[in-house]
Amino acid sequence: MSKIHFIIVGEGGQKELYKKMIKEMDLQSYFTLTGKISYDEIQNFYQLSDIFVLPSTLKVDIQEQFPYVVLEALSCGKPVIGSDVGGIPEAIGDAGIICPPGDYIKLSEAIRILVEDERLRIDMSKLARKRAEEYFSCEVNSVKLYDLITNL
């Protein structure tokens, strides 16, 4: 298996826990934690990556409703691995792999599959960009919105 490097972007509430776990397992060379970055910089991280992973969990009070980060990754042509939570599966469609929330074994298997299978990763990258254009582009959705408003 090729060397993997994870980039964790943002300032989530788990950042300190992740830093501690990474250090305790001596995995510093495999992870970069960026902390908070500006919206203008985010595209650089999508372009750096081969795969986008959104391992959301089920929470009683909060769920991913419609994850814009998935749409951003798709528009950059990145296959997405995400949890079966809220609107994540609908956003990903056939451009990635859906895992049960909290199932880190399935999550690691999905990552391994896309890392090791370059052909699948390339095919899903193409599907990702196509999905972004066909379902989530401004052009497509402005027509849908116009039709909705005129029909009201």
CSV table of N, CA, C and O in Angstrom, one decimal, residues 1-6 30 51 81 105 107-118 121:
chain,number,residue,atom,x,y,z
A,1,MET,N,0.8,-1.2,0.0
A,1,MET,CA,0.0,0.0,0.0
A,1,MET,C,0.9,1.2,0.0
A,1,MET,O,1.9,1.3,0.7
A,2,SER,N,0.5,2.2,-0.8
A,2,SER,CA,1.2,3.5,-0.8
A,2,SER,C,1.1,4.3,0.5
A,2,SER,O,0.2,4.0,1.3
A,3,LYS,N,2.0,5.2,0.7
A,3,LYS,CA,1.9,6.0,1.9
A,3,LYS,C,0.7,6.9,1.8
A,3,LYS,O,0.5,7.6,0.8
A,4,ILE,N,0.0,7.0,2.9
A,4,ILE,CA,-1.2,7.8,3.0
A,4,ILE,C,-0.8,9.0,3.9
A,4,ILE,O,-0.1,8.9,4.9
A,5,HIS,N,-1.4,10.2,3.6
A,5,HIS,CA,-1.3,11.3,4.4
A,5,HIS,C,-2.6,12.0,4.6
A,5,HIS,O,-3.3,12.3,3.6
A,6,PHE,N,-3.1,12.1,5.8
A,6,PHE,CA,-4.4,12.7,6.1
A,6,PHE,C,-4.2,14.2,6.4
A,6,PHE,O,-3.3,14.6,7.2
A,30,TYR,N,1.9,11.0,9.4
A,30,TYR,CA,0.8,10.7,8.5
A,30,TYR,C,-0.4,11.7,8.6
A,30,TYR,O,-1.3,11.6,7.9
A,51,ILE,N,-8.8,12.0,-2.3
A,51,ILE,CA,-10.1,11.5,-1.7
A,51,ILE,C,-10.5,12.4,-0.7
A,51,ILE,O,-9.7,13.0,0.1
A,81,ILE,N,-15.9,9.7,0.5
A,81,ILE,CA,-16.3,8.7,1.5
A,81,ILE,C,-17.0,9.4,2.6
A,81,ILE,O,-16.5,10.3,3.2
A,105,ILE,N,-14.1,0.4,11.0
A,105,ILE,CA,-13.5,-0.7,10.2
A,105,ILE,C,-14.0,-0.5,8.8
A,105,ILE,O,-13.2,-0.5,7.9
A,107,LEU,N,-15.0,2.3,7.4
A,107,LEU,CA,-14.4,3.5,7.0
A,107,LEU,C,-13.0,3.3,6.5
A,107,LEU,O,-12.6,3.7,5.4
A,108,SER,N,-12.2,2.5,7.3
A,108,SER,CA,-10.8,2.2,6.9
A,108,SER,C,-10.8,1.4,5.6
A,108,SER,O,-9.9,1.5,4.8
A,109,GLU,N,-11.7,0.4,5.5
A,109,GLU,CA,-11.8,-0.4,4.3
A,109,GLU,C,-12.1,0.4,3.1
A,109,GLU,O,-11.5,0.2,2.0
A,110,ALA,N,-13.0,1.4,3.2
A,110,ALA,CA,-13.4,2.3,2.1
A,110,ALA,C,-12.2,3.1,1.6
A,110,ALA,O,-11.9,3.3,0.4
A,111,ILE,N,-11.4,3.6,2.6
A,111,ILE,CA,-10.2,4.4,2.3
A,111,ILE,C,-9.2,3.5,1.6
A,111,ILE,O,-8.6,3.9,0.6
A,112,ARG,N,-9.0,2.3,2.1
A,112,ARG,CA,-8.0,1.4,1.5
A,112,ARG,C,-8.4,1.0,0.1
A,112,ARG,O,-7.6,1.0,-0.8
A,113,ILE,N,-9.7,0.8,-0.2
A,113,ILE,CA,-10.2,0.5,-1.5
A,113,ILE,C,-9.8,1.6,-2.5
A,113,ILE,O,-9.3,1.3,-3.6
A,114,LEU,N,-10.1,2.8,-2.1
A,114,LEU,CA,-9.9,3.9,-3.0
A,114,LEU,C,-8.4,4.3,-3.2
A,114,LEU,O,-7.9,4.7,-4.2
A,115,VAL,N,-7.6,4.0,-2.1
A,115,VAL,CA,-6.2,4.3,-2.2
A,115,VAL,C,-5.5,3.2,-3.1
A,115,VAL,O,-4.7,3.6,-4.0
A,116,GLU,N,-5.9,2.0,-3.0
A,116,GLU,CA,-5.3,0.9,-3.7
A,116,GLU,C,-5.8,0.8,-5.2
A,116,GLU,O,-5.0,0.3,-6.0
A,117,ASP,N,-7.0,1.1,-5.4
A,117,ASP,CA,-7.6,0.9,-6.7
A,117,ASP,C,-7.6,2.2,-7.5
A,117,ASP,O,-8.6,3.0,-7.5
A,118,GLU,N,-6.5,2.5,-8.2
A,118,GLU,CA,-6.4,3.8,-8.9
A,118,GLU,C,-7.5,3.9,-10.0
A,118,GLU,O,-8.0,5.0,-10.2
A,121,ARG,N,-10.7,4.9,-8.3
A,121,ARG,CA,-10.5,6.3,-7.9
A,121,ARG,C,-10.7,7.3,-9.0
A,121,ARG,O,-11.4,8.3,-8.9
